[in-house]
Amino acid sequence: MDYAAKRLDLLHWLRSQLIGPGHSGEFSIQGPPLNRYHQGILFPMMEGGDDMEVISEEQEDTDQGEESTYAESTQTKAGYKPPSSVGFSFCVRGDLFVFEIRCSGVRYAQEPWRDKEGRFVSATFHRVNLAGPDGESWTLQAPSTKIQNSHHRKEGILGGKAELDVLWRAKDDGWLVTVSLINSQN
């Protein structure tokens, strides 16, 4: 038995179950994506409002089927803001280095709740790729000078739906680099 191949199969399966199938073409799922994929989700940015404000009122206990279940699963609890960005930091030594950032993303568009006859149907979400099959990539290199203690670069990506934010901070004989991906939708 080839354990390395079996391990890779398991890793690919886990990745597809946690963050989705990637750019594997047309894809639709039954029910909200949040109920199926639990990792790698960046929610729209929330504007204004007090953190302790209750976003949605208590609903009456009525039987509205799956539509009600979906609405309840997407309600925001008081004081909770779902993540709209993700980032990581790392240190590098020297000034002569180059690295590449690759990014891809998808969104799910909800298909109509009713069929052609006007009857309610279960919620279906269709996958829409935000980048090409290979994603988008950027080549970054260390700033040419350390005269300033930090250098900042922000760029719209994925068709304007997200931003790539790169912050370079001088650190001893190198740089502390922070790379963030931000959902820029409201």
Tab-separated table of C-alpha atoms in Angstrom:
chain	number	residue	atom	x	y	z
A	1	MET	CA	0.000	0.000	0.000
A	2	ASP	CA	1.268	3.467	-0.911
A	3	TYR	CA	0.665	5.404	2.319
A	4	ALA	CA	1.902	8.700	0.864
A	5	ALA	CA	-0.681	8.545	-1.943
A	6	LYS	CA	-3.458	7.594	0.499
A	7	ARG	CA	-2.454	10.481	2.773
A	8	LEU	CA	-2.615	12.934	-0.153
A	9	ASP	CA	-6.049	11.586	-1.114
A	10	LEU	CA	-7.242	12.173	2.449
A	11	LEU	CA	-5.802	15.713	2.501
A	12	HIS	CA	-7.474	16.592	-0.809
A	13	TRP	CA	-10.786	15.217	0.451
A	14	LEU	CA	-10.521	17.155	3.742
A	15	ARG	CA	-9.688	20.368	1.899
A	16	SER	CA	-12.653	19.950	-0.460
A	17	GLN	CA	-14.981	19.328	2.498
A	18	LEU	CA	-13.717	22.277	4.574
A	19	ILE	CA	-13.216	25.021	1.978
A	20	GLY	CA	-14.835	23.680	-1.174
A	21	PRO	CA	-13.729	22.113	-4.426
A	22	GLY	CA	-11.626	25.037	-5.675
A	23	HIS	CA	-11.881	25.900	-9.357
A	24	SER	CA	-13.339	22.609	-10.506
A	25	GLY	CA	-15.952	24.151	-12.786
A	26	GLU	CA	-19.707	24.393	-12.332
A	27	PHE	CA	-20.907	23.495	-8.887
A	28	SER	CA	-24.134	23.941	-6.921
A	29	ILE	CA	-25.006	22.910	-3.388
A	30	GLN	CA	-28.251	22.449	-1.495
A	31	GLY	CA	-28.549	24.767	1.502
A	32	PRO	CA	-26.363	27.672	2.605
A	33	PRO	CA	-22.588	27.354	1.982
A	34	LEU	CA	-21.919	28.198	5.641
A	35	ASN	CA	-23.644	24.969	6.663
A	36	ARG	CA	-21.269	22.951	4.476
A	37	TYR	CA	-17.899	24.769	4.414
A	38	HIS	CA	-16.564	25.813	7.798
A	39	GLN	CA	-13.139	27.223	6.902
A	40	GLY	CA	-11.881	29.986	4.637
A	41	ILE	CA	-15.045	32.114	4.679
A	42	LEU	CA	-14.682	35.898	4.685
A	43	PHE	CA	-17.948	37.651	5.435
A	44	PRO	CA	-18.919	41.109	4.128
A	45	MET	CA	-17.738	44.038	6.231
A	46	MET	CA	-20.299	45.380	8.678
A	47	GLU	CA	-20.720	49.137	8.734
A	48	GLY	CA	-21.577	51.264	11.740
A	49	GLY	CA	-23.742	50.206	14.621
A	50	ASP	CA	-22.876	49.514	18.196
A	51	ASP	CA	-21.157	46.198	18.907
A	52	MET	CA	-23.734	45.426	21.563
A	53	GLU	CA	-26.711	46.248	19.349
A	54	VAL	CA	-28.971	43.327	18.514
A	55	ILE	CA	-28.994	43.077	14.715
A	56	SER	CA	-32.173	41.054	14.346
A	57	GLU	CA	-35.292	40.989	16.473
A	58	GLU	CA	-36.713	37.812	17.956
A	59	GLN	CA	-38.935	36.095	15.415
A	60	GLU	CA	-42.360	34.671	16.120
A	61	ASP	CA	-42.452	30.900	16.355
A	62	THR	CA	-44.111	30.182	13.013
A	63	ASP	CA	-43.589	27.276	10.648
A	64	GLN	CA	-42.142	28.698	7.420
A	65	GLY	CA	-40.158	25.643	6.326
A	66	GLU	CA	-36.594	25.721	5.040
A	67	GLU	CA	-36.734	29.438	4.228
A	68	SER	CA	-37.141	30.194	7.938
A	69	THR	CA	-34.303	27.815	8.861
A	70	TYR	CA	-31.920	29.560	6.467
A	71	ALA	CA	-32.902	33.016	7.730
A	72	GLU	CA	-32.305	31.950	11.325
A	73	SER	CA	-28.876	30.474	10.528
A	74	THR	CA	-27.638	33.764	9.048
A	75	GLN	CA	-28.803	36.100	11.818
A	76	THR	CA	-26.073	38.046	13.566
A	77	LYS	CA	-25.917	37.712	17.338
A	78	ALA	CA	-25.379	40.795	19.505
A	79	GLY	CA	-21.717	41.702	19.911
A	80	TYR	CA	-20.504	39.271	17.231
A	81	LYS	CA	-18.889	40.367	13.985
A	82	PRO	CA	-17.955	37.522	11.654
A	83	PRO	CA	-14.448	37.692	10.143
A	84	SER	CA	-14.050	39.812	7.008
A	85	SER	CA	-10.268	39.433	6.714
A	86	VAL	CA	-7.484	36.943	7.236
A	87	GLY	CA	-3.742	37.520	7.389
A	88	PHE	CA	-0.378	36.210	8.433
A	89	SER	CA	3.001	37.695	9.340
A	90	PHE	CA	6.517	36.432	8.815
A	91	CYS	CA	10.087	37.732	9.145
A	92	VAL	CA	12.698	37.790	6.398
A	93	ARG	CA	16.361	38.784	6.516
A	94	GLY	CA	18.109	40.991	4.008
A	95	ASP	CA	16.772	43.279	1.330
A	96	LEU	CA	17.147	41.200	-1.830
A	97	PHE	CA	14.293	38.773	-1.864
A	98	VAL	CA	11.162	38.337	-3.936
A	99	PHE	CA	8.065	36.286	-3.188
A	100	GLU	CA	4.840	35.488	-4.990
A	101	ILE	CA	1.358	35.654	-3.527
A	102	ARG	CA	-1.366	33.573	-5.171
A	103	CYS	CA	-5.017	34.033	-4.367
A	104	SER	CA	-8.320	32.668	-5.574
A	105	GLY	CA	-11.856	32.991	-4.336
A	106	VAL	CA	-15.457	32.126	-5.018
A	107	ARG	CA	-18.837	33.386	-3.964
A	108	TYR	CA	-22.158	31.578	-3.925
A	109	ALA	CA	-25.202	33.074	-5.643
A	110	GLN	CA	-28.547	31.939	-4.318
A	111	GLU	CA	-30.907	30.583	-6.928
A	112	PRO	CA	-34.625	31.474	-6.720
A	113	TRP	CA	-36.638	30.041	-3.833
A	114	ARG	CA	-39.547	29.159	-6.085
A	115	ASP	CA	-39.851	26.919	-9.103
A	116	LYS	CA	-41.640	27.834	-12.352
A	117	GLU	CA	-45.015	26.980	-10.819
A	118	GLY	CA	-44.389	29.295	-7.847
A	119	ARG	CA	-43.856	26.527	-5.286
A	120	PHE	CA	-41.143	26.863	-2.667
A	121	VAL	CA	-38.074	24.715	-3.331
A	122	SER	CA	-35.047	23.993	-1.173
A	123	ALA	CA	-32.344	26.645	-1.247
A	124	THR	CA	-29.714	26.040	-3.936
A	125	PHE	CA	-26.497	28.040	-4.190
A	126	HIS	CA	-24.415	28.219	-7.385
A	127	ARG	CA	-20.630	28.635	-7.193
A	128	VAL	CA	-19.186	31.691	-9.003
A	129	ASN	CA	-15.384	31.922	-9.418
A	130	LEU	CA	-13.859	35.346	-8.731
A	131	ALA	CA	-10.529	34.613	-10.436
A	132	GLY	CA	-9.320	32.510	-13.343
A	133	PRO	CA	-8.514	28.798	-13.036
A	134	ASP	CA	-5.015	29.602	-11.731
A	135	GLY	CA	-6.176	32.396	-9.417
A	136	GLU	CA	-4.437	35.763	-9.349
A	137	SER	CA	-0.785	36.261	-8.457
A	138	TRP	CA	1.446	39.149	-7.458
A	139	THR	CA	5.204	39.354	-7.192
A	140	LEU	CA	6.398	41.363	-4.216
A	141	GLN	CA	9.875	42.389	-3.270
A	142	ALA	CA	11.350	44.164	-0.288
A	143	PRO	CA	11.160	47.971	-0.400
A	144	SER	CA	14.310	49.512	-1.826
A	145	THR	CA	15.032	51.583	1.265
A	146	LYS	CA	14.597	51.444	5.024
A	147	ILE	CA	14.501	55.224	5.395
A	148	GLN	CA	10.914	54.854	6.547
A	149	ASN	CA	10.222	52.285	9.236
A	150	SER	CA	7.296	50.860	7.279
A	151	HIS	CA	5.958	50.558	3.739
A	152	HIS	CA	2.326	49.844	2.932
A	153	ARG	CA	0.701	48.541	-0.253
A	154	LYS	CA	-3.013	47.952	-0.771
A	155	GLU	CA	-4.510	46.654	-4.007
A	156	GLY	CA	-7.994	45.687	-5.193
A	157	ILE	CA	-8.209	42.055	-6.319
A	158	LEU	CA	-10.712	39.386	-7.369
A	159	GLY	CA	-12.703	41.766	-9.534
A	160	GLY	CA	-12.905	44.422	-6.817
A	161	LYS	CA	-14.508	42.046	-4.308
A	162	ALA	CA	-11.412	41.874	-2.087
A	163	GLU	CA	-8.223	43.745	-1.217
A	164	LEU	CA	-4.678	42.533	-0.756
A	165	ASP	CA	-2.910	44.478	1.985
A	166	VAL	CA	0.863	44.127	2.470
A	167	LEU	CA	2.678	45.923	5.294
A	168	TRP	CA	6.486	45.909	5.490
A	169	ARG	CA	8.044	46.933	8.829
A	170	ALA	CA	11.804	47.295	9.286
A	171	LYS	CA	13.040	44.766	11.824
A	172	ASP	CA	16.744	44.477	12.710
A	173	ASP	CA	18.499	43.280	9.531
A	174	GLY	CA	15.317	42.453	7.615
A	175	TRP	CA	11.577	42.940	7.500
A	176	LEU	CA	8.463	41.869	9.348
A	177	VAL	CA	5.915	41.352	6.556
A	178	THR	CA	2.150	41.139	7.144
A	179	VAL	CA	-0.056	39.980	4.267
A	180	SER	CA	-3.842	40.283	4.623
A	181	LEU	CA	-6.792	39.378	2.422
A	182	ILE	CA	-9.845	41.567	3.074
A	183	ASN	CA	-13.405	41.104	1.836
A	184	SER	CA	-14.199	44.632	0.628
A	185	GLN	CA	-17.919	44.064	0.104
A	186	ASN	CA	-20.514	45.538	2.445
